[in-house]
CSV table of C-alpha atoms in Angstrom, one decimal:
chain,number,residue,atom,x,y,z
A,1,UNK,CA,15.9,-12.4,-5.0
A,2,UNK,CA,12.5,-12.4,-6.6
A,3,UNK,CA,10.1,-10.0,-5.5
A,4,UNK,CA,6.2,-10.4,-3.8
A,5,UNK,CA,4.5,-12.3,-6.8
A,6,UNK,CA,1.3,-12.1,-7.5
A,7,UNK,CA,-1.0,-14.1,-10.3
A,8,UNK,CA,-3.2,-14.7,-12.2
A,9,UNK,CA,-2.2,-10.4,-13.0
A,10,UNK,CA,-5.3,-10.5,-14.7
A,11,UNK,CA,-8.8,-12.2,-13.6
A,12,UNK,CA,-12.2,-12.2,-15.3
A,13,UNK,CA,-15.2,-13.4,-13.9
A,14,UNK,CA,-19.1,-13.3,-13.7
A,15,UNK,CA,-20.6,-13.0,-11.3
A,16,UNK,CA,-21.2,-15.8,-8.7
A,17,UNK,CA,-18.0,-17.3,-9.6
A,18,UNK,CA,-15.8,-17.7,-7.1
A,19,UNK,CA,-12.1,-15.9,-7.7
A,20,UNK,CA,-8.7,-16.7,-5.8
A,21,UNK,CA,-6.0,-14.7,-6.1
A,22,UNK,CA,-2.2,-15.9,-4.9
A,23,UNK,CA,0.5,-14.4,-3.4
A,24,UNK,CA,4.0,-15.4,-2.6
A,25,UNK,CA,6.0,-13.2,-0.5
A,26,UNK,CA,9.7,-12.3,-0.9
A,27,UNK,CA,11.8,-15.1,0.2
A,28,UNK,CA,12.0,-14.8,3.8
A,29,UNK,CA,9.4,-12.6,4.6
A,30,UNK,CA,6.8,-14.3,7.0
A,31,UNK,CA,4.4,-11.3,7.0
A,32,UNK,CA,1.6,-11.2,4.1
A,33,UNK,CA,-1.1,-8.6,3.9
A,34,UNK,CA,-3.5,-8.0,1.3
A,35,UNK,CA,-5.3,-4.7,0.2
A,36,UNK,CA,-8.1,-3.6,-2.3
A,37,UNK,CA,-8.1,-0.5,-4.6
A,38,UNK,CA,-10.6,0.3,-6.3
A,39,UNK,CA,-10.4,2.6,-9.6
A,40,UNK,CA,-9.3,5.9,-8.8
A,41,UNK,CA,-9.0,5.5,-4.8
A,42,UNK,CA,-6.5,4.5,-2.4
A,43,UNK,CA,-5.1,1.5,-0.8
A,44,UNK,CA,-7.6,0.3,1.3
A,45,UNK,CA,-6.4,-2.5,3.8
A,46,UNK,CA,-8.1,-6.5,4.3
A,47,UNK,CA,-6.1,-8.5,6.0
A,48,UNK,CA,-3.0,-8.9,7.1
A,49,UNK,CA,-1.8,-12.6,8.2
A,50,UNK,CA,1.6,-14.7,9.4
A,51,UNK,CA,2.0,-18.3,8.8
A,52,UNK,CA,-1.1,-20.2,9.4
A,53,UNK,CA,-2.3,-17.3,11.3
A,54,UNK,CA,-4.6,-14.5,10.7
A,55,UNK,CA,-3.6,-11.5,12.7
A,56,UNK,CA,-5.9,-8.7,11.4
A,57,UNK,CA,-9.1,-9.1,9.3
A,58,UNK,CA,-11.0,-5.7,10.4
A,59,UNK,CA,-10.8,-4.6,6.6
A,60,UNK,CA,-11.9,-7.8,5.2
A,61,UNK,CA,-15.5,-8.0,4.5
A,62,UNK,CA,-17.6,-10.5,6.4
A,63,UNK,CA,-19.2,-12.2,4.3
A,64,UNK,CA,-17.5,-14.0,0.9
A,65,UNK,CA,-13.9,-13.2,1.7
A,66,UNK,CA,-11.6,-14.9,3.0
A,67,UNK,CA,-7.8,-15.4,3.4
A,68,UNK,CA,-5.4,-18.0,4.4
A,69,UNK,CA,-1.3,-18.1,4.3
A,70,UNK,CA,-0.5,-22.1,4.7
A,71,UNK,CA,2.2,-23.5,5.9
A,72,UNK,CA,3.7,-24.3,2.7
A,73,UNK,CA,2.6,-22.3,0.1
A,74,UNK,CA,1.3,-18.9,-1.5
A,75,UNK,CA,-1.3,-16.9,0.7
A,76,UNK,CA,-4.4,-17.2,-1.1
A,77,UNK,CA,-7.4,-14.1,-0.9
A,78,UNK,CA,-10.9,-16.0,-1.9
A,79,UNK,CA,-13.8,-14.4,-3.3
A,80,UNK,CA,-16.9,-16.3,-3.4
A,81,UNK,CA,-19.9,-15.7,-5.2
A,82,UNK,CA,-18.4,-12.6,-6.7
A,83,UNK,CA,-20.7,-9.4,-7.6
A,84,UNK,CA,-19.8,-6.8,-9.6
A,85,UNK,CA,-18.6,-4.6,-6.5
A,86,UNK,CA,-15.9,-7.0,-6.4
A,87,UNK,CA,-13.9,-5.3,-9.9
A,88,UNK,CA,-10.6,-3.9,-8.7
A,89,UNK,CA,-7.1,-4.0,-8.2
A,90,UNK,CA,-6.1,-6.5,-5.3
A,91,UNK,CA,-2.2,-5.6,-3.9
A,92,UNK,CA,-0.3,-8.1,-1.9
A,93,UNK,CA,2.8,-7.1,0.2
A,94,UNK,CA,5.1,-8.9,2.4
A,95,UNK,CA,7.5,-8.0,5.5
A,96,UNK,CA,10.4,-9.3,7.5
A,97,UNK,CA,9.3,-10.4,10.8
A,98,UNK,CA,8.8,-8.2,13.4
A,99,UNK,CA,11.7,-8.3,15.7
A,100,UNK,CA,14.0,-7.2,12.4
A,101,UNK,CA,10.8,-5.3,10.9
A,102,UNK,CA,12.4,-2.4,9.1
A,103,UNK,CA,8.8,-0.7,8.6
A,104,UNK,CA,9.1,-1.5,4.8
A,105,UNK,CA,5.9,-3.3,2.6
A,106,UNK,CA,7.6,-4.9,-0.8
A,107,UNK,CA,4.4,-4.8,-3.0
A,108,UNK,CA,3.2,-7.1,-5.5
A,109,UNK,CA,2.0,-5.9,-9.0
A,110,UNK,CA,-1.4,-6.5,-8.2
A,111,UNK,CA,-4.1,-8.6,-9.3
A,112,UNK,CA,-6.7,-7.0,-11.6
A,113,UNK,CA,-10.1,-8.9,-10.9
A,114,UNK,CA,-12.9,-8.0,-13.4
A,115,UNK,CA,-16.2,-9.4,-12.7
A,116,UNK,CA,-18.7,-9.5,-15.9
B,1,UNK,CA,-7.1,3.0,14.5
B,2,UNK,CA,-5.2,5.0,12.7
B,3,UNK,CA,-6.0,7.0,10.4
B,4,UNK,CA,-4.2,9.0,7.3
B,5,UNK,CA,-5.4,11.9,5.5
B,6,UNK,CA,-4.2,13.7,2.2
B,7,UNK,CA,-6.6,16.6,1.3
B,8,UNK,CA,-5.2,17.3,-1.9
B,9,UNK,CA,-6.7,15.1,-4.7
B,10,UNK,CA,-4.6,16.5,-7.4
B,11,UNK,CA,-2.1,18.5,-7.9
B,12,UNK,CA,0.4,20.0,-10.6
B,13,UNK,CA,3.5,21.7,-10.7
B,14,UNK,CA,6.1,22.8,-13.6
B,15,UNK,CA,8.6,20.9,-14.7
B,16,UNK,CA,11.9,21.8,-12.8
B,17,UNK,CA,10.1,23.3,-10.5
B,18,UNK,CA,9.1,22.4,-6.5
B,19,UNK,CA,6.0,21.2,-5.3
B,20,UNK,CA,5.0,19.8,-1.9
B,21,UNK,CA,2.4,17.0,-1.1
B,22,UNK,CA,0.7,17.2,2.5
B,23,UNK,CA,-0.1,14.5,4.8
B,24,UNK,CA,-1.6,14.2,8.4
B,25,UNK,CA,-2.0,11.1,10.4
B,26,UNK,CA,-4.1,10.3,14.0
B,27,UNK,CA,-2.4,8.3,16.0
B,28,UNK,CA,-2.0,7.4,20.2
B,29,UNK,CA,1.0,5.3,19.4
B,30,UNK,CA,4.5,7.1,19.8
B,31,UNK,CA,7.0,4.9,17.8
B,32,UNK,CA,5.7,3.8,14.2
B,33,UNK,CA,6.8,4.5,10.4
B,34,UNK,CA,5.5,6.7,7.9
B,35,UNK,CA,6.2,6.5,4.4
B,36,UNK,CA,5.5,7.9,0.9
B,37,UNK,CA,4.8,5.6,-1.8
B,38,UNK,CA,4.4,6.3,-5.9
B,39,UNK,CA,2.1,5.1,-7.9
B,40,UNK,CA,2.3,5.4,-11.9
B,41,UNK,CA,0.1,4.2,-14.4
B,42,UNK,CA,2.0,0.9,-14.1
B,43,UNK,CA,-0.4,0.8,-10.8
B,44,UNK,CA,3.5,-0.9,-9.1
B,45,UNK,CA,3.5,0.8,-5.6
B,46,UNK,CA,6.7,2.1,-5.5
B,47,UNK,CA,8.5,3.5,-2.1
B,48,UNK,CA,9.6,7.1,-2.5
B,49,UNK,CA,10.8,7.8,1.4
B,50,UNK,CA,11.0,6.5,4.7
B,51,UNK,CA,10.8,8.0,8.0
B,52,UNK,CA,11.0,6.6,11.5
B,53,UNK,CA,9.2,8.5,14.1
B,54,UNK,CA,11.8,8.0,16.9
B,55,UNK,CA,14.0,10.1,14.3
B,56,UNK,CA,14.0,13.4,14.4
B,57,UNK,CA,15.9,14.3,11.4
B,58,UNK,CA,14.1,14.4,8.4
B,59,UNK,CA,14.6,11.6,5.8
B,60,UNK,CA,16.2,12.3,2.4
B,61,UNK,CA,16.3,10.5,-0.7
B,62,UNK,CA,17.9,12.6,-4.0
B,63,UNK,CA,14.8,14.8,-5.1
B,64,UNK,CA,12.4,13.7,-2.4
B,65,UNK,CA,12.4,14.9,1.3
B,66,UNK,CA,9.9,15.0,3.9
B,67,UNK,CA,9.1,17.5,6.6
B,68,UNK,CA,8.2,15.5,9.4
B,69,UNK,CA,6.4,17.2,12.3
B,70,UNK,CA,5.3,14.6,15.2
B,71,UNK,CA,3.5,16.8,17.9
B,72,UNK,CA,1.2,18.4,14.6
B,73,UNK,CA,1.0,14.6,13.0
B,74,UNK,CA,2.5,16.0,9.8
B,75,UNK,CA,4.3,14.1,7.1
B,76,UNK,CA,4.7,16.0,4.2
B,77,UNK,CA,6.4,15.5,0.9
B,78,UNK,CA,8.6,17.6,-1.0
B,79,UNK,CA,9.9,17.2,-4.6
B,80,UNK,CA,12.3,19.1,-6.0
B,81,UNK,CA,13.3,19.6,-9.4
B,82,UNK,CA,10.4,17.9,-10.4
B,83,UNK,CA,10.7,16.1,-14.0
B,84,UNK,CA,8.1,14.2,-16.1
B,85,UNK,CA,8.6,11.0,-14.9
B,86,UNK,CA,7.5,11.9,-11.1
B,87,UNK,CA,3.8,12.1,-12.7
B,88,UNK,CA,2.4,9.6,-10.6
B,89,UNK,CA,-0.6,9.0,-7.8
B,90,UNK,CA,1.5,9.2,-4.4
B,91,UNK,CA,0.3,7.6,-1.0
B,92,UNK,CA,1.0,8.5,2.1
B,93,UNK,CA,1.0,5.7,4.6
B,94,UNK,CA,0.9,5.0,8.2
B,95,UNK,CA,2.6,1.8,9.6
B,96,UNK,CA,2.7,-0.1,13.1
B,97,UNK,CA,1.8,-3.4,12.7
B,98,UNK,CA,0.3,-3.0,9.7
B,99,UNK,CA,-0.2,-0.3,6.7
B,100,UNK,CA,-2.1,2.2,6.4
B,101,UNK,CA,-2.8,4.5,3.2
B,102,UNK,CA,-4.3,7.9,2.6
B,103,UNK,CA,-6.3,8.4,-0.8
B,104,UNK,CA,-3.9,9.8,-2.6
B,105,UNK,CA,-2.4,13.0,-4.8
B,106,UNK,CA,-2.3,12.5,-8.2
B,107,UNK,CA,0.4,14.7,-9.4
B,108,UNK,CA,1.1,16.3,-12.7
B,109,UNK,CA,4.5,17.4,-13.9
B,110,UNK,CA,4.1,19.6,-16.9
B,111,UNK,CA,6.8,20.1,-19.7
């Protein structure tokens, strides 16, 4: 059973470029939530979404960001017109659902997003 | 919202020895999940430990326990026998419907 995979792993961009990072959760896991560390800090938490639904943004920034989990598909966190600011480690995780929600996250590797 | 604290940035301890890793958390809610995740210089989040707050026994896992206090919103983690390879940043983390992390320990195990 294949774990939460993230790509690209690795992302380089200048700035104004738009960046999209992908996510595919562990097979059966209909929970996806995205967070943002930056170098030497913590986890900090975006968004966290079900299929086709976004349940939680209050950590996502307003403007630029955005996040989607289709139907079919990877969940996909968009960065538009990306600034410097934007350089860091982006984590994906998944869950069960919640009525058999053992508490657990299953993390990604990451996504490493470098703007130039 | 909730909150999670770790107000130790770093800390060391001797190889072999024991060294423990504090937590608190702010919370209204009474039935949620706390956990301990590692971090090495992999940057993988790994999970470490696991406790349910409607549990009163403290969770266990080999070298790693916690001492969970709920009235005094304390989760802290102990490591026993500490060895090399538990050099790592370690999380604490708060969840209900979603996860929340403290900033971290970075912890150094010295030969």
């Amino acid at each position: 059973n294949a774990g939460v995979m993230q790509n690209p792993r690795h992302l380089v961009r200048r700035r104004g470029q738009e960046a999209r990072l992908r996510c595919s959760p562990m097979k059966g896991h209909s929970h996806v939530y995205w967070y943002r560390q930056l170098p030497e800090e913590g986890l900090k938490f975006m968004v966290y979404l079900q299929k086709e639904n976004i349940i939680d943004e209050s950590g996502m920034p307003k403007e630029r960001f955005s996040a989607e989990f289709p139907k079919e598909g990877p969940s996909i966190l968009r960065i538009q017109q990306v600034v410097r600011g934007d350089s860091a480690a982006y984590f994906c995780a998944s869950s069960l659902t919640v009525t058999t929600n053992t508490g657990e996250l299953f993390f990604g590797e990451g996504s490493r997003l470098t703007v130039l | 919202a909730q909150t999670v604290t770790q107000s130790q940035p770093e800390m060391s301890v001797q190889e072999a020895e024991t060294v423990t890793l504090s937590c608190t958390y702010d919370t209204s809610e009474n039935n949620y999940y706390l956990f301990w995740y590692k971090q090495p210089p992999s940057r993988q989040m790994i999970l470490v430990i696991r406790q349910e707050a409607y549990k009163q026994q403290n969770a266990t896992e080999n070298r790693f326990s916690v001492n969970f206090q709920k009235a005094a919103k304390s989760f802290s983690l102990k490591i026993s026998d500490s060895q090399l390879g538990d050099t790592a940043m370690y999380f604490c983390a708060f969840m209900l419907n979603d996860m929340r992390f403290g900033a971290g320990t970075r912890l150094t195990v010295k030969p």
